[in-house]
Amino acid sequence: MGAAERGPGPVNQSRSALRIVVADDNPVVRAGLTALLGGRDDIDVVAEAADGRQALRASREQRPDVVLLDVRMPGVDGLAALPHLARVAPVLMLTYSRESETVQEALRLGASGYLVHGEFTAVQLVQAVRDIRAGRTHFTATAVNALVEHVRGEPAEIPATSSQTQSVVGQSLFERRRVRGDFGLSRREGEVMDLIASGMTNQQIAAACFITEKTVKNHINRIFAKLGSGSRSEAILTWLDGGRS
C-alpha cells in the first residue's frame, strides 16, 4: 500500500479537527510528524505521502486544511508540486533545505510558510500549523533571512547549524546595520525594521518573531519616531539607505 494511501494510524474523528497531509520521502520523518501532530485533540493527519505526486493525489482526495511539504523528494519534488498543492490547501514547507534561492522560490510558488528542521520546537510547529489554517504565515530564521537577503541583495549571515528561531536574524542583521547606521534602534527594533523592509505585514512579523501584533505596532511607532518617518515606504528608504543621503 502506497504512502499516500496508508492510514496514519488511529484518527481523531472530531469534525472540527484540523486535517493535515504530511509529505516527506523519509519514512522516519513522516512517522514522527504523524505521531506529534496526530496526538493532538484538534489535529488529524489524514494522509502521508512520499513524493509530490502522492501529496497532490492525497490532497485532492482528502481536502486537508494544511499540507506539510518537504522540498527534496524523488520523482516529483516539493517545489514542482507546490503550485498545484497551493490551489488545494495552504502549504507549509517543512524541510532541511535552507538555501536562500529555495526559500524564495517556495514563497514565489505559493507556500504559506517555511520551517527549517532544527529551527523550531514541537510546540512552535503545532502553533504554526494552526496559524497557517487561520491564514497567518510562519517562517523560521533561515527563511526570514532569505527574504531580507533578497530585498537587500546581500549575503545571508545566519549560521547553517543554528537551532534558534527568528531572533538569530535580528542579531546578525542588526550587528551589520550598526556599521551602516542604526538610528538609535534597539536590536529588536532593528530586527522588526529589517522584516518591514522585506515586505512583511504586521501579522507576518508577529508570527516570524513570536510576538503579538500589538507589540509589533508598538515597535513600529518607536521605529518611525527614531527614523523621522511617517510611513512604511519612508522608513524603508531611510533604513536601507543607512543614513547616507
Short mmCIF file of C-alpha atoms in Angstrom, two decimals:
data_model
loop_
_atom_site.label_atom_id
_atom_site.label_comp_id
_atom_site.label_asym_id
_atom_site.label_seq_id
_atom_site.Cartn_x
_atom_site.Cartn_y
_atom_site.Cartn_z
CA MET A 1 0.00 0.00 0.00
CA GLY A 2 1.48 3.39 -1.03
CA ALA A 3 2.34 6.08 1.50
CA ALA A 4 -0.44 8.35 0.27
CA GLU A 5 -2.98 5.57 0.63
CA ARG A 6 -1.89 4.28 4.02
CA GLY A 7 -3.79 5.49 7.02
CA PRO A 8 -1.61 7.25 9.62
CA GLY A 9 -2.92 5.16 12.49
CA PRO A 10 -5.69 5.97 15.00
CA VAL A 11 -7.56 9.01 13.71
CA ASN A 12 -9.37 11.61 15.74
CA GLN A 13 -12.93 11.67 14.45
CA SER A 14 -13.75 15.23 15.52
CA ARG A 15 -15.38 17.01 12.59
CA SER A 16 -13.80 20.29 13.61
CA ALA A 17 -10.29 18.84 13.71
CA LEU A 18 -7.61 20.40 11.54
CA ARG A 19 -6.87 17.98 8.69
CA ILE A 20 -3.22 17.53 7.68
CA VAL A 21 -1.39 15.81 4.82
CA VAL A 22 2.28 15.09 5.57
CA ALA A 23 4.57 14.81 2.52
CA ASP A 24 8.19 13.73 3.08
CA ASP A 25 10.22 10.97 1.44
CA ASN A 26 11.82 9.99 4.77
CA PRO A 27 9.51 7.46 6.49
CA VAL A 28 11.02 8.25 9.89
CA VAL A 29 10.23 11.96 9.49
CA ARG A 30 6.70 11.15 8.30
CA ALA A 31 6.10 8.85 11.25
CA GLY A 32 7.44 11.41 13.71
CA LEU A 33 5.29 14.21 12.33
CA THR A 34 2.22 11.98 12.26
CA ALA A 35 2.76 10.94 15.88
CA LEU A 36 3.40 14.52 17.01
CA LEU A 37 0.51 16.17 15.20
CA GLY A 38 -1.96 13.29 15.24
CA GLY A 39 -1.74 13.08 19.01
CA ARG A 40 -3.45 16.48 19.39
CA ASP A 41 -7.17 16.62 20.04
CA ASP A 42 -7.75 19.23 17.33
CA ILE A 43 -5.49 17.78 14.60
CA ASP A 44 -5.92 14.75 12.30
CA VAL A 45 -3.19 13.55 9.95
CA VAL A 46 -5.44 12.23 7.19
CA ALA A 47 -2.73 11.04 4.78
CA GLU A 48 1.01 10.65 4.27
CA ALA A 49 2.93 10.97 1.00
CA ALA A 50 6.46 10.09 -0.10
CA ASP A 51 6.65 12.49 -3.06
CA GLY A 52 4.86 15.41 -4.68
CA ARG A 53 2.66 13.26 -6.89
CA GLN A 54 1.33 11.28 -3.93
CA ALA A 55 0.86 14.50 -1.96
CA LEU A 56 -1.24 16.03 -4.72
CA ARG A 57 -3.37 12.90 -5.11
CA ALA A 58 -3.90 12.63 -1.35
CA SER A 59 -4.74 16.33 -1.06
CA ARG A 60 -7.30 16.19 -3.84
CA GLU A 61 -8.91 13.17 -2.21
CA GLN A 62 -8.77 14.28 1.41
CA ARG A 63 -9.17 18.08 1.03
CA PRO A 64 -6.91 18.88 4.02
CA ASP A 65 -6.70 22.21 5.82
CA VAL A 66 -2.88 22.28 5.60
CA VAL A 67 -0.23 20.35 3.66
CA LEU A 68 3.22 19.87 5.21
CA LEU A 69 5.64 19.59 2.30
CA ASP A 70 9.31 18.69 2.02
CA VAL A 71 11.38 20.28 -0.77
CA ARG A 72 13.63 17.46 -1.94
CA MET A 73 11.81 14.23 -2.74
CA PRO A 74 12.34 11.63 -5.50
CA GLY A 75 10.15 11.76 -8.58
CA VAL A 76 8.00 14.88 -8.29
CA ASP A 77 9.70 17.08 -5.69
CA GLY A 78 8.10 19.61 -3.39
CA LEU A 79 8.73 22.70 -5.50
CA ALA A 80 7.29 21.03 -8.62
CA ALA A 81 4.13 20.03 -6.75
CA LEU A 82 3.81 23.24 -4.74
CA PRO A 83 1.84 25.47 -7.16
CA HIS A 84 -0.68 22.66 -7.71
CA LEU A 85 -0.98 21.88 -3.99
CA ALA A 86 -1.39 25.55 -3.10
CA ARG A 87 -4.59 25.60 -5.15
CA VAL A 88 -5.99 22.82 -2.97
CA ALA A 89 -4.86 23.87 0.53
CA PRO A 90 -2.37 26.16 2.30
CA VAL A 91 1.12 24.65 2.13
CA LEU A 92 3.68 24.85 4.92
CA MET A 93 7.17 23.90 3.75
CA LEU A 94 8.80 21.69 6.37
CA THR A 95 12.28 20.79 5.22
CA TYR A 96 16.03 20.61 5.75
CA SER A 97 16.57 22.75 2.63
CA ARG A 98 17.88 26.11 3.77
CA GLU A 99 19.27 27.71 0.58
CA SER A 100 18.04 31.27 0.07
CA GLU A 101 17.10 30.59 -3.56
CA THR A 102 14.97 27.62 -2.48
CA VAL A 103 13.18 29.62 0.20
CA GLN A 104 12.44 32.47 -2.20
CA GLU A 105 11.23 30.10 -4.92
CA ALA A 106 8.92 28.29 -2.49
CA LEU A 107 7.32 31.55 -1.41
CA ARG A 108 7.00 32.67 -5.03
CA LEU A 109 5.25 29.41 -5.91
CA GLY A 110 2.65 29.86 -3.19
CA ALA A 111 3.96 28.48 0.11
CA SER A 112 2.18 29.95 3.13
CA GLY A 113 5.18 29.41 5.40
CA TYR A 114 8.66 27.90 5.54
CA LEU A 115 10.10 26.00 8.51
CA VAL A 116 13.62 24.54 8.51
CA HIS A 117 14.17 21.48 10.69
CA GLY A 118 16.25 22.34 13.75
CA GLU A 119 14.92 25.89 13.98
CA PHE A 120 11.63 25.24 15.77
CA THR A 121 10.24 23.31 18.71
CA ALA A 122 7.37 20.83 18.68
CA VAL A 123 5.13 23.44 20.30
CA GLN A 124 6.05 26.02 17.65
CA LEU A 125 5.32 23.52 14.88
CA VAL A 126 1.84 22.80 16.23
CA GLN A 127 1.15 26.53 16.57
CA ALA A 128 2.44 27.15 13.05
CA VAL A 129 0.07 24.53 11.61
CA ARG A 130 -2.88 26.09 13.43
CA ASP A 131 -1.87 29.57 12.31
CA ILE A 132 -1.44 28.54 8.67
CA ARG A 133 -5.00 27.23 8.70
CA ALA A 134 -6.14 30.59 10.07
CA GLY A 135 -4.33 32.48 7.31
CA ARG A 136 -1.27 33.54 9.31
CA THR A 137 2.21 32.83 7.98
CA HIS A 138 5.17 31.26 9.76
CA PHE A 139 8.89 31.37 8.96
CA THR A 140 11.94 30.17 10.85
CA ALA A 141 15.19 32.11 10.94
CA THR A 142 16.69 30.87 7.68
CA ALA A 143 13.53 31.72 5.73
CA VAL A 144 13.27 35.22 7.20
CA ASN A 145 16.94 35.86 6.47
CA ALA A 146 16.40 34.75 2.87
CA LEU A 147 13.63 37.32 2.48
CA VAL A 148 15.79 40.11 3.85
CA GLU A 149 18.75 38.98 1.72
CA HIS A 150 16.51 39.11 -1.35
CA VAL A 151 15.46 42.69 -0.57
CA ARG A 152 18.98 43.92 0.13
CA GLY A 153 20.87 41.79 -2.33
CA GLU A 154 23.39 40.94 0.41
CA PRO A 155 24.73 37.57 1.61
CA ALA A 156 22.92 35.90 4.49
CA GLU A 157 24.85 35.66 7.73
CA ILE A 158 22.83 33.14 9.72
CA PRO A 159 24.86 30.05 10.74
CA ALA A 160 23.80 26.94 8.80
CA THR A 161 23.63 24.91 12.02
CA SER A 162 21.55 27.38 14.02
CA SER A 163 18.85 25.84 16.22
CA GLN A 164 17.44 29.19 17.28
CA THR A 165 14.40 30.90 15.84
CA GLN A 166 13.93 34.33 14.28
CA SER A 167 15.90 36.20 16.94
CA VAL A 168 19.09 34.98 15.23
CA VAL A 169 18.15 37.03 12.19
CA GLY A 170 17.82 40.14 14.28
CA GLN A 171 21.23 39.61 15.83
CA SER A 172 23.12 39.03 12.58
CA LEU A 173 21.40 41.72 10.51
CA PHE A 174 21.35 44.31 13.25
CA GLU A 175 25.01 43.87 14.05
CA ARG A 176 25.72 44.57 10.38
CA ARG A 177 23.34 47.55 10.46
CA ARG A 178 25.29 49.11 13.33
CA VAL A 179 28.18 49.65 10.90
CA ARG A 180 25.93 51.41 8.39
CA GLY A 181 23.88 53.44 10.86
CA ASP A 182 21.34 52.09 13.35
CA PHE A 183 19.44 55.34 14.04
CA GLY A 184 19.39 54.53 17.75
CA LEU A 185 17.16 51.49 17.24
CA SER A 186 17.35 48.65 19.75
CA ARG A 187 18.27 45.19 18.47
CA ARG A 188 14.62 44.11 18.40
CA GLU A 189 13.57 47.31 16.64
CA GLY A 190 16.32 46.71 14.08
CA GLU A 191 15.01 43.18 13.52
CA VAL A 192 11.45 44.43 13.06
CA MET A 193 12.64 47.12 10.65
CA ASP A 194 14.51 44.54 8.59
CA LEU A 195 11.32 42.49 8.32
CA ILE A 196 9.34 45.58 7.33
CA ALA A 197 11.92 46.18 4.60
CA SER A 198 11.48 42.59 3.41
CA GLY A 199 7.81 43.35 2.72
CA MET A 200 6.23 41.57 5.67
CA THR A 201 2.93 42.75 7.17
CA ASN A 202 2.48 43.32 10.90
CA GLN A 203 0.78 39.93 11.14
CA GLN A 204 3.65 38.19 9.38
CA ILE A 205 6.25 39.95 11.55
CA ALA A 206 4.38 38.90 14.68
CA ALA A 207 4.38 35.28 13.51
CA ALA A 208 8.05 35.37 12.49
CA CYS A 209 9.18 36.85 15.81
CA PHE A 210 6.68 35.00 18.03
CA ILE A 211 5.29 38.26 19.43
CA THR A 212 1.82 39.82 19.31
CA GLU A 213 0.67 42.24 16.63
CA LYS A 214 0.20 44.86 19.32
CA THR A 215 3.85 44.52 20.26
CA VAL A 216 4.80 44.85 16.59
CA LYS A 217 2.77 48.07 16.33
CA ASN A 218 4.48 49.46 19.43
CA HIS A 219 7.88 48.70 17.91
CA ILE A 220 6.87 50.34 14.64
CA ASN A 221 5.71 53.52 16.37
CA ARG A 222 9.10 53.84 18.09
CA ILE A 223 10.95 52.97 14.86
CA PHE A 224 9.12 55.64 12.86
CA ALA A 225 9.87 58.23 15.53
CA LYS A 226 13.59 57.40 15.53
CA LEU A 227 13.81 57.33 11.72
CA GLY A 228 11.73 60.50 11.37
CA SER A 229 9.40 58.66 9.00
CA GLY A 230 5.66 58.92 8.62
CA SER A 231 5.06 55.79 6.59
CA ARG A 232 6.42 52.34 5.85
CA SER A 233 7.83 53.41 2.48
CA GLU A 234 9.68 56.38 4.00
CA ALA A 235 11.05 54.20 6.79
CA ILE A 236 12.26 51.56 4.32
CA LEU A 237 14.05 54.12 2.15
CA THR A 238 15.75 55.67 5.17
CA TRP A 239 16.69 52.30 6.65
CA LEU A 240 18.12 50.77 3.50
CA ASP A 241 19.97 53.97 2.64
CA GLY A 242 21.65 53.77 6.03
CA GLY A 243 21.59 57.48 6.67
CA ARG A 244 23.98 58.20 3.78
CA SER A 245 21.81 60.76 1.98
#
